[in-house]
Amino acid sequence: MSDLVRVLAVDDHEMIVLGYKYTLEASTFENFEVVVNIAPSFMAGKAEIESSAKRLPYDIVMLDIQMFPESAQEERSGEDLGLLVKKISPSSKVVFLSSFSDSYRINNILKNVNPDGYMVKSEVDQKTLQTMVRTVLNNPPYYTAAALQAIRRKMANEDQIDERDKKILYQLSIGTKTKDISSMVAAASTTVENRKRQLKIMLGVENGNDFALVDEARKRGFI
């Protein structure tokens, strides 16, 4: 490992990436120093990732999840940037730092991007940032406690509920109507209603409403 570790921090809140920069650059590491470049928007992050890949790839790319370019015709997020890094800069380590701590979001990111780390923002401080850098450089992955808890819940429940069920539960949790869920999961409304009934039985809330189903699914880590 060289004595200079290059980090790119991408988040559409500039104060957040500046906090990462000042914290890491002021930290003491045994065998190296850290220099952090910042990109305070989706487009700035994308441009920097593409540019650096052609000359000197970053050692670590830190990404927020919820970032949307100003003139987007479709939603793009930190997940898209993570996939871009994996494709054009495979030597770079990808770490997500997000306020999302729910099992559904975290496990989807792990499945789709396979990052080298996931940190829940409420758990980010100087100590966790330092540990993250050391861990992903030497022995990835690195997860903060809430992220690890979500992953363990998912593993414990893995065999009971399939991906379509998880999508239905997630959409219910954010208030999507059944008729709209059916198009999202490529199933008829009657099929979605049947799955909801089966899920209520499976989770022990067969006499409850959708709110009770969502509440129990959240307790068990499905969303």
PDB file of C-alpha atoms in Angstrom:
ATOM      1  CA  MET A   1       0.000   0.000   0.000  1.00  0.00           C
ATOM      2  CA  SER A   2       1.275   3.463  -0.848  1.00  0.00           C
ATOM      3  CA  ASP A   3       1.761   6.034   1.894  1.00  0.00           C
ATOM      4  CA  LEU A   4      -1.058   8.165   0.464  1.00  0.00           C
ATOM      5  CA  VAL A   5      -4.634   6.882   0.396  1.00  0.00           C
ATOM      6  CA  ARG A   6      -6.921   8.803  -1.947  1.00  0.00           C
ATOM      7  CA  VAL A   7     -10.598   9.061  -1.034  1.00  0.00           C
ATOM      8  CA  LEU A   8     -13.527  10.577  -2.943  1.00  0.00           C
ATOM      9  CA  ALA A   9     -16.578  11.588  -0.873  1.00  0.00           C
ATOM     10  CA  VAL A  10     -19.827  12.160  -2.797  1.00  0.00           C
ATOM     11  CA  ASP A  11     -22.938  13.611  -1.134  1.00  0.00           C
ATOM     12  CA  ASP A  12     -25.309  16.357  -2.252  1.00  0.00           C
ATOM     13  CA  HIS A  13     -24.949  18.071   1.139  1.00  0.00           C
ATOM     14  CA  GLU A  14     -21.614  19.868   0.973  1.00  0.00           C
ATOM     15  CA  MET A  15     -21.252  20.233   4.756  1.00  0.00           C
ATOM     16  CA  ILE A  16     -21.394  16.454   5.112  1.00  0.00           C
ATOM     17  CA  VAL A  17     -18.572  15.736   2.655  1.00  0.00           C
ATOM     18  CA  LEU A  18     -16.519  18.564   4.146  1.00  0.00           C
ATOM     19  CA  GLY A  19     -16.999  16.903   7.546  1.00  0.00           C
ATOM     20  CA  TYR A  20     -15.686  13.602   6.168  1.00  0.00           C
ATOM     21  CA  LYS A  21     -12.745  15.423   4.578  1.00  0.00           C
ATOM     22  CA  TYR A  22     -11.672  17.343   7.686  1.00  0.00           C
ATOM     23  CA  THR A  23     -12.195  14.354   9.966  1.00  0.00           C
ATOM     24  CA  LEU A  24     -10.191  11.880   7.904  1.00  0.00           C
ATOM     25  CA  GLU A  25      -7.413  14.274   6.936  1.00  0.00           C
ATOM     26  CA  ALA A  26      -6.930  15.161  10.609  1.00  0.00           C
ATOM     27  CA  SER A  27      -6.845  11.492  11.647  1.00  0.00           C
ATOM     28  CA  THR A  28      -3.664   9.601  12.382  1.00  0.00           C
ATOM     29  CA  PHE A  29      -3.015   6.335  10.544  1.00  0.00           C
ATOM     30  CA  GLU A  30       0.049   4.181  11.155  1.00  0.00           C
ATOM     31  CA  ASN A  31       1.378   3.563   7.662  1.00  0.00           C
ATOM     32  CA  PHE A  32      -0.298   6.176   5.486  1.00  0.00           C
ATOM     33  CA  GLU A  33      -1.987   9.543   5.215  1.00  0.00           C
ATOM     34  CA  VAL A  34      -5.441  10.154   3.802  1.00  0.00           C
ATOM     35  CA  VAL A  35      -6.375  12.871   1.327  1.00  0.00           C
ATOM     36  CA  VAL A  36     -10.083  13.391   0.608  1.00  0.00           C
ATOM     37  CA  ASN A  37     -11.543  15.034  -2.484  1.00  0.00           C
ATOM     38  CA  ILE A  38     -15.211  15.997  -2.362  1.00  0.00           C
ATOM     39  CA  ALA A  39     -18.028  16.038  -4.915  1.00  0.00           C
ATOM     40  CA  PRO A  40     -21.150  17.830  -3.615  1.00  0.00           C
ATOM     41  CA  SER A  41     -23.631  16.474  -6.187  1.00  0.00           C
ATOM     42  CA  PHE A  42     -24.486  13.398  -8.232  1.00  0.00           C
ATOM     43  CA  MET A  43     -23.139  14.910 -11.461  1.00  0.00           C
ATOM     44  CA  ALA A  44     -19.905  16.139  -9.860  1.00  0.00           C
ATOM     45  CA  GLY A  45     -19.374  12.666  -8.385  1.00  0.00           C
ATOM     46  CA  LYS A  46     -20.036  10.969 -11.722  1.00  0.00           C
ATOM     47  CA  ALA A  47     -17.600  13.287 -13.546  1.00  0.00           C
ATOM     48  CA  GLU A  48     -14.871  12.745 -10.953  1.00  0.00           C
ATOM     49  CA  ILE A  49     -15.288   8.957 -10.965  1.00  0.00           C
ATOM     50  CA  GLU A  50     -15.063   8.859 -14.782  1.00  0.00           C
ATOM     51  CA  SER A  51     -12.093  11.222 -14.883  1.00  0.00           C
ATOM     52  CA  SER A  52     -10.093   9.494 -12.135  1.00  0.00           C
ATOM     53  CA  ALA A  53     -10.647   6.048 -13.651  1.00  0.00           C
ATOM     54  CA  LYS A  54      -8.627   7.140 -16.684  1.00  0.00           C
ATOM     55  CA  ARG A  55      -5.655   8.455 -14.708  1.00  0.00           C
ATOM     56  CA  LEU A  56      -5.389   7.447 -11.038  1.00  0.00           C
ATOM     57  CA  PRO A  57      -8.345   5.556  -9.519  1.00  0.00           C
ATOM     58  CA  TYR A  58      -9.372   6.450  -5.979  1.00  0.00           C
ATOM     59  CA  ASP A  59      -8.580   3.949  -3.242  1.00  0.00           C
ATOM     60  CA  ILE A  60     -11.983   4.497  -1.612  1.00  0.00           C
ATOM     61  CA  VAL A  61     -15.181   6.064  -2.966  1.00  0.00           C
ATOM     62  CA  MET A  62     -17.689   7.101  -0.274  1.00  0.00           C
ATOM     63  CA  LEU A  63     -21.259   7.498  -1.550  1.00  0.00           C
ATOM     64  CA  ASP A  64     -24.560   8.725  -0.191  1.00  0.00           C
ATOM     65  CA  ILE A  65     -27.543   6.788  -1.597  1.00  0.00           C
ATOM     66  CA  GLN A  66     -30.159   9.496  -2.001  1.00  0.00           C
ATOM     67  CA  MET A  67     -28.757  11.868  -4.619  1.00  0.00           C
ATOM     68  CA  PHE A  68     -30.631  13.097  -7.647  1.00  0.00           C
ATOM     69  CA  PRO A  69     -29.208  15.223 -10.475  1.00  0.00           C
ATOM     70  CA  GLU A  70     -31.034  18.523 -10.832  1.00  0.00           C
ATOM     71  CA  SER A  71     -32.496  17.889 -14.299  1.00  0.00           C
ATOM     72  CA  ALA A  72     -33.006  14.126 -14.090  1.00  0.00           C
ATOM     73  CA  GLN A  73     -35.705  12.555 -16.248  1.00  0.00           C
ATOM     74  CA  GLU A  74     -35.441   9.466 -14.090  1.00  0.00           C
ATOM     75  CA  GLU A  75     -34.284   8.804 -10.565  1.00  0.00           C
ATOM     76  CA  ARG A  76     -30.550   8.234 -10.282  1.00  0.00           C
ATOM     77  CA  SER A  77     -28.844   7.639  -6.979  1.00  0.00           C
ATOM     78  CA  GLY A  78     -25.642   6.752  -5.213  1.00  0.00           C
ATOM     79  CA  GLU A  79     -26.416   3.151  -6.116  1.00  0.00           C
ATOM     80  CA  ASP A  80     -25.902   4.058  -9.788  1.00  0.00           C
ATOM     81  CA  LEU A  81     -22.557   5.655  -8.935  1.00  0.00           C
ATOM     82  CA  GLY A  82     -21.550   2.544  -6.999  1.00  0.00           C
ATOM     83  CA  LEU A  83     -22.270   0.382 -10.043  1.00  0.00           C
ATOM     84  CA  LEU A  84     -20.292   2.836 -12.202  1.00  0.00           C
ATOM     85  CA  VAL A  85     -17.254   2.564  -9.888  1.00  0.00           C
ATOM     86  CA  LYS A  86     -17.437  -1.242  -9.951  1.00  0.00           C
ATOM     87  CA  LYS A  87     -17.517  -1.168 -13.754  1.00  0.00           C
ATOM     88  CA  ILE A  88     -14.859   1.410 -14.671  1.00  0.00           C
ATOM     89  CA  SER A  89     -12.708   1.589 -11.530  1.00  0.00           C
ATOM     90  CA  PRO A  90     -12.743  -1.954 -10.088  1.00  0.00           C
ATOM     91  CA  SER A  91      -9.684  -1.408  -7.890  1.00  0.00           C
ATOM     92  CA  SER A  92     -11.571   1.282  -5.913  1.00  0.00           C
ATOM     93  CA  LYS A  93     -13.365   0.284  -2.710  1.00  0.00           C
ATOM     94  CA  VAL A  94     -17.015   1.415  -2.559  1.00  0.00           C
ATOM     95  CA  VAL A  95     -18.549   2.443   0.780  1.00  0.00           C
ATOM     96  CA  PHE A  96     -22.109   3.733   1.244  1.00  0.00           C
ATOM     97  CA  LEU A  97     -22.885   6.255   3.982  1.00  0.00           C
ATOM     98  CA  SER A  98     -26.629   6.737   4.298  1.00  0.00           C
ATOM     99  CA  SER A  99     -29.367   7.695   6.721  1.00  0.00           C
ATOM    100  CA  PHE A 100     -31.198   4.548   5.568  1.00  0.00           C
ATOM    101  CA  SER A 101     -30.934   1.835   8.205  1.00  0.00           C
ATOM    102  CA  ASP A 102     -33.875  -0.370   7.151  1.00  0.00           C
ATOM    103  CA  SER A 103     -33.187  -3.952   6.205  1.00  0.00           C
ATOM    104  CA  TYR A 104     -34.828  -3.705   2.776  1.00  0.00           C
ATOM    105  CA  ARG A 105     -32.674  -0.795   1.569  1.00  0.00           C
ATOM    106  CA  ILE A 106     -29.397  -2.081   2.963  1.00  0.00           C
ATOM    107  CA  ASN A 107     -29.799  -5.608   1.657  1.00  0.00           C
ATOM    108  CA  ASN A 108     -30.874  -4.370  -1.767  1.00  0.00           C
ATOM    109  CA  ILE A 109     -27.686  -2.280  -1.961  1.00  0.00           C
ATOM    110  CA  LEU A 110     -25.583  -5.266  -0.877  1.00  0.00           C
ATOM    111  CA  LYS A 111     -27.225  -7.479  -3.491  1.00  0.00           C
ATOM    112  CA  ASN A 112     -27.102  -4.987  -6.372  1.00  0.00           C
ATOM    113  CA  VAL A 113     -23.702  -3.326  -5.827  1.00  0.00           C
ATOM    114  CA  ASN A 114     -21.799  -5.619  -3.435  1.00  0.00           C
ATOM    115  CA  PRO A 115     -19.999  -2.674  -1.792  1.00  0.00           C
ATOM    116  CA  ASP A 116     -16.992  -2.887   0.516  1.00  0.00           C
ATOM    117  CA  GLY A 117     -18.834  -1.172   3.339  1.00  0.00           C
ATOM    118  CA  TYR A 118     -22.083   0.374   4.559  1.00  0.00           C
ATOM    119  CA  MET A 119     -22.279   3.012   7.292  1.00  0.00           C
ATOM    120  CA  VAL A 120     -25.481   4.389   8.792  1.00  0.00           C
ATOM    121  CA  LYS A 121     -24.942   8.154   9.082  1.00  0.00           C
ATOM    122  CA  SER A 122     -26.164   8.371  12.680  1.00  0.00           C
ATOM    123  CA  GLU A 123     -23.242   6.067  13.602  1.00  0.00           C
ATOM    124  CA  VAL A 124     -20.572   8.000  11.684  1.00  0.00           C
ATOM    125  CA  ASP A 125     -17.903   9.694  13.781  1.00  0.00           C
ATOM    126  CA  GLN A 126     -14.125   9.955  13.724  1.00  0.00           C
ATOM    127  CA  LYS A 127     -13.616   6.495  15.201  1.00  0.00           C
ATOM    128  CA  THR A 128     -15.956   4.679  12.757  1.00  0.00           C
ATOM    129  CA  LEU A 129     -14.523   6.580   9.784  1.00  0.00           C
ATOM    130  CA  GLN A 130     -10.971   5.623  10.771  1.00  0.00           C
ATOM    131  CA  THR A 131     -11.980   1.991  11.316  1.00  0.00           C
ATOM    132  CA  MET A 132     -13.784   1.935   7.974  1.00  0.00           C
ATOM    133  CA  VAL A 133     -10.698   3.135   6.087  1.00  0.00           C
ATOM    134  CA  ARG A 134      -8.406   0.593   7.751  1.00  0.00           C
ATOM    135  CA  THR A 135     -10.891  -2.249   7.269  1.00  0.00           C
ATOM    136  CA  VAL A 136     -11.843  -1.716   3.622  1.00  0.00           C
ATOM    137  CA  LEU A 137      -8.205  -1.312   2.607  1.00  0.00           C
ATOM    138  CA  ASN A 138      -7.046  -4.463   4.365  1.00  0.00           C
ATOM    139  CA  ASN A 139      -9.948  -6.785   5.081  1.00  0.00           C
ATOM    140  CA  PRO A 140     -13.325  -5.615   3.723  1.00  0.00           C
ATOM    141  CA  PRO A 141     -16.247  -5.349   4.253  1.00  0.00           C
ATOM    142  CA  TYR A 142     -16.928  -2.830   7.020  1.00  0.00           C
ATOM    143  CA  TYR A 143     -20.415  -2.269   8.471  1.00  0.00           C
ATOM    144  CA  THR A 144     -21.549  -0.045  11.325  1.00  0.00           C
ATOM    145  CA  ALA A 145     -23.656  -1.718  14.031  1.00  0.00           C
ATOM    146  CA  ALA A 146     -27.109  -0.831  12.627  1.00  0.00           C
ATOM    147  CA  ALA A 147     -26.118  -2.011   9.150  1.00  0.00           C
ATOM    148  CA  LEU A 148     -24.811  -5.291  10.537  1.00  0.00           C
ATOM    149  CA  GLN A 149     -28.018  -5.781  12.507  1.00  0.00           C
ATOM    150  CA  ALA A 150     -30.095  -5.333   9.335  1.00  0.00           C
ATOM    151  CA  ILE A 151     -27.935  -7.869   7.481  1.00  0.00           C
ATOM    152  CA  ARG A 152     -28.240 -10.419  10.294  1.00  0.00           C
ATOM    153  CA  ARG A 153     -32.033 -10.005  10.419  1.00  0.00           C
ATOM    154  CA  LYS A 154     -32.175 -10.633   6.679  1.00  0.00           C
ATOM    155  CA  MET A 155     -30.085 -13.797   6.997  1.00  0.00           C
ATOM    156  CA  ALA A 156     -32.289 -15.132   9.804  1.00  0.00           C
ATOM    157  CA  ASN A 157     -35.442 -14.619   7.726  1.00  0.00           C
ATOM    158  CA  GLU A 158     -33.996 -15.506   4.322  1.00  0.00           C
ATOM    159  CA  ASP A 159     -36.044 -18.605   3.550  1.00  0.00           C
ATOM    160  CA  GLN A 160     -39.483 -17.400   4.549  1.00  0.00           C
ATOM    161  CA  ILE A 161     -40.351 -14.570   2.173  1.00  0.00           C
ATOM    162  CA  ASP A 162     -39.394 -14.150  -1.488  1.00  0.00           C
ATOM    163  CA  GLU A 163     -38.352 -11.016  -3.385  1.00  0.00           C
ATOM    164  CA  ARG A 164     -41.863 -10.263  -4.670  1.00  0.00           C
ATOM    165  CA  ASP A 165     -43.222 -10.432  -1.110  1.00  0.00           C
ATOM    166  CA  LYS A 166     -40.502  -8.060   0.060  1.00  0.00           C
ATOM    167  CA  LYS A 167     -41.391  -5.591  -2.686  1.00  0.00           C
ATOM    168  CA  ILE A 168     -45.066  -5.747  -1.722  1.00  0.00           C
ATOM    169  CA  LEU A 169     -44.232  -5.146   1.943  1.00  0.00           C
ATOM    170  CA  TYR A 170     -41.917  -2.267   1.127  1.00  0.00           C
ATOM    171  CA  GLN A 171     -44.466  -0.566  -1.125  1.00  0.00           C
ATOM    172  CA  LEU A 172     -47.144  -0.951   1.553  1.00  0.00           C
ATOM    173  CA  SER A 173     -44.767   0.600   4.075  1.00  0.00           C
ATOM    174  CA  ILE A 174     -44.407   3.761   1.994  1.00  0.00           C
ATOM    175  CA  GLY A 175     -48.148   4.054   1.387  1.00  0.00           C
ATOM    176  CA  THR A 176     -48.478   2.690  -2.157  1.00  0.00           C
ATOM    177  CA  LYS A 177     -52.007   1.518  -3.039  1.00  0.00           C
ATOM    178  CA  THR A 178     -52.567  -2.142  -3.930  1.00  0.00           C
ATOM    179  CA  LYS A 179     -53.631  -1.333  -7.501  1.00  0.00           C
ATOM    180  CA  ASP A 180     -50.340   0.541  -8.014  1.00  0.00           C
ATOM    181  CA  ILE A 181     -48.285  -2.211  -6.351  1.00  0.00           C
ATOM    182  CA  SER A 182     -49.625  -4.764  -8.844  1.00  0.00           C
ATOM    183  CA  SER A 183     -47.934  -3.039 -11.782  1.00  0.00           C
ATOM    184  CA  MET A 184     -44.656  -2.716  -9.840  1.00  0.00           C
ATOM    185  CA  VAL A 185     -44.459  -6.423  -9.082  1.00  0.00           C
ATOM    186  CA  ALA A 186     -45.982  -7.603 -12.390  1.00  0.00           C
ATOM    187  CA  ALA A 187     -48.961  -9.286 -10.757  1.00  0.00           C
ATOM    188  CA  ALA A 188     -52.714  -8.826 -10.795  1.00  0.00           C
ATOM    189  CA  SER A 189     -54.335  -6.895  -7.943  1.00  0.00           C
ATOM    190  CA  THR A 190     -56.057 -10.087  -6.798  1.00  0.00           C
ATOM    191  CA  THR A 191     -52.649 -11.808  -6.611  1.00  0.00           C
ATOM    192  CA  VAL A 192     -51.271  -8.970  -4.483  1.00  0.00           C
ATOM    193  CA  GLU A 193     -54.303  -9.220  -2.154  1.00  0.00           C
ATOM    194  CA  ASN A 194     -53.765 -12.980  -1.858  1.00  0.00           C
ATOM    195  CA  ARG A 195     -50.091 -12.499  -1.052  1.00  0.00           C
ATOM    196  CA  LYS A 196     -51.007  -9.920   1.592  1.00  0.00           C
ATOM    197  CA  ARG A 197     -53.367 -12.439   3.214  1.00  0.00           C
ATOM    198  CA  GLN A 198     -50.670 -15.125   3.144  1.00  0.00           C
ATOM    199  CA  LEU A 199     -48.115 -12.733   4.604  1.00  0.00           C
ATOM    200  CA  LYS A 200     -50.476 -11.789   7.437  1.00  0.00           C
ATOM    201  CA  ILE A 201     -50.910 -15.479   8.285  1.00  0.00           C
ATOM    202  CA  MET A 202     -47.164 -16.112   8.038  1.00  0.00           C
ATOM    203  CA  LEU A 203     -46.359 -13.166  10.326  1.00  0.00           C
ATOM    204  CA  GLY A 204     -49.133 -13.912  12.810  1.00  0.00           C
ATOM    205  CA  VAL A 205     -51.327 -10.874  12.115  1.00  0.00           C
ATOM    206  CA  GLU A 206     -54.060 -12.593  10.081  1.00  0.00           C
ATOM    207  CA  ASN A 207     -56.792 -10.484  11.704  1.00  0.00           C
ATOM    208  CA  GLY A 208     -54.913  -7.202  11.331  1.00  0.00           C
ATOM    209  CA  ASN A 209     -54.978  -4.512   8.653  1.00  0.00           C
ATOM    210  CA  ASP A 210     -52.164  -3.445   6.325  1.00  0.00           C
ATOM    211  CA  PHE A 211     -50.659  -1.259   9.049  1.00  0.00           C
ATOM    212  CA  ALA A 212     -50.380  -4.267  11.360  1.00  0.00           C
ATOM    213  CA  LEU A 213     -48.728  -6.260   8.563  1.00  0.00           C
ATOM    214  CA  VAL A 214     -46.206  -3.517   7.862  1.00  0.00           C
ATOM    215  CA  ASP A 215     -45.473  -3.062  11.576  1.00  0.00           C
ATOM    216  CA  GLU A 216     -44.786  -6.782  12.082  1.00  0.00           C
ATOM    217  CA  ALA A 217     -42.715  -7.019   8.876  1.00  0.00           C
ATOM    218  CA  ARG A 218     -40.606  -4.090  10.057  1.00  0.00           C
ATOM    219  CA  LYS A 219     -40.053  -5.688  13.476  1.00  0.00           C
ATOM    220  CA  ARG A 220     -38.796  -8.827  11.746  1.00  0.00           C
ATOM    221  CA  GLY A 221     -36.468  -6.927   9.450  1.00  0.00           C
ATOM    222  CA  PHE A 222     -38.207  -7.505   6.117  1.00  0.00           C
ATOM    223  CA  ILE A 223     -38.487  -3.752   5.534  1.00  0.00           C
TER     224      ILE A 223
END
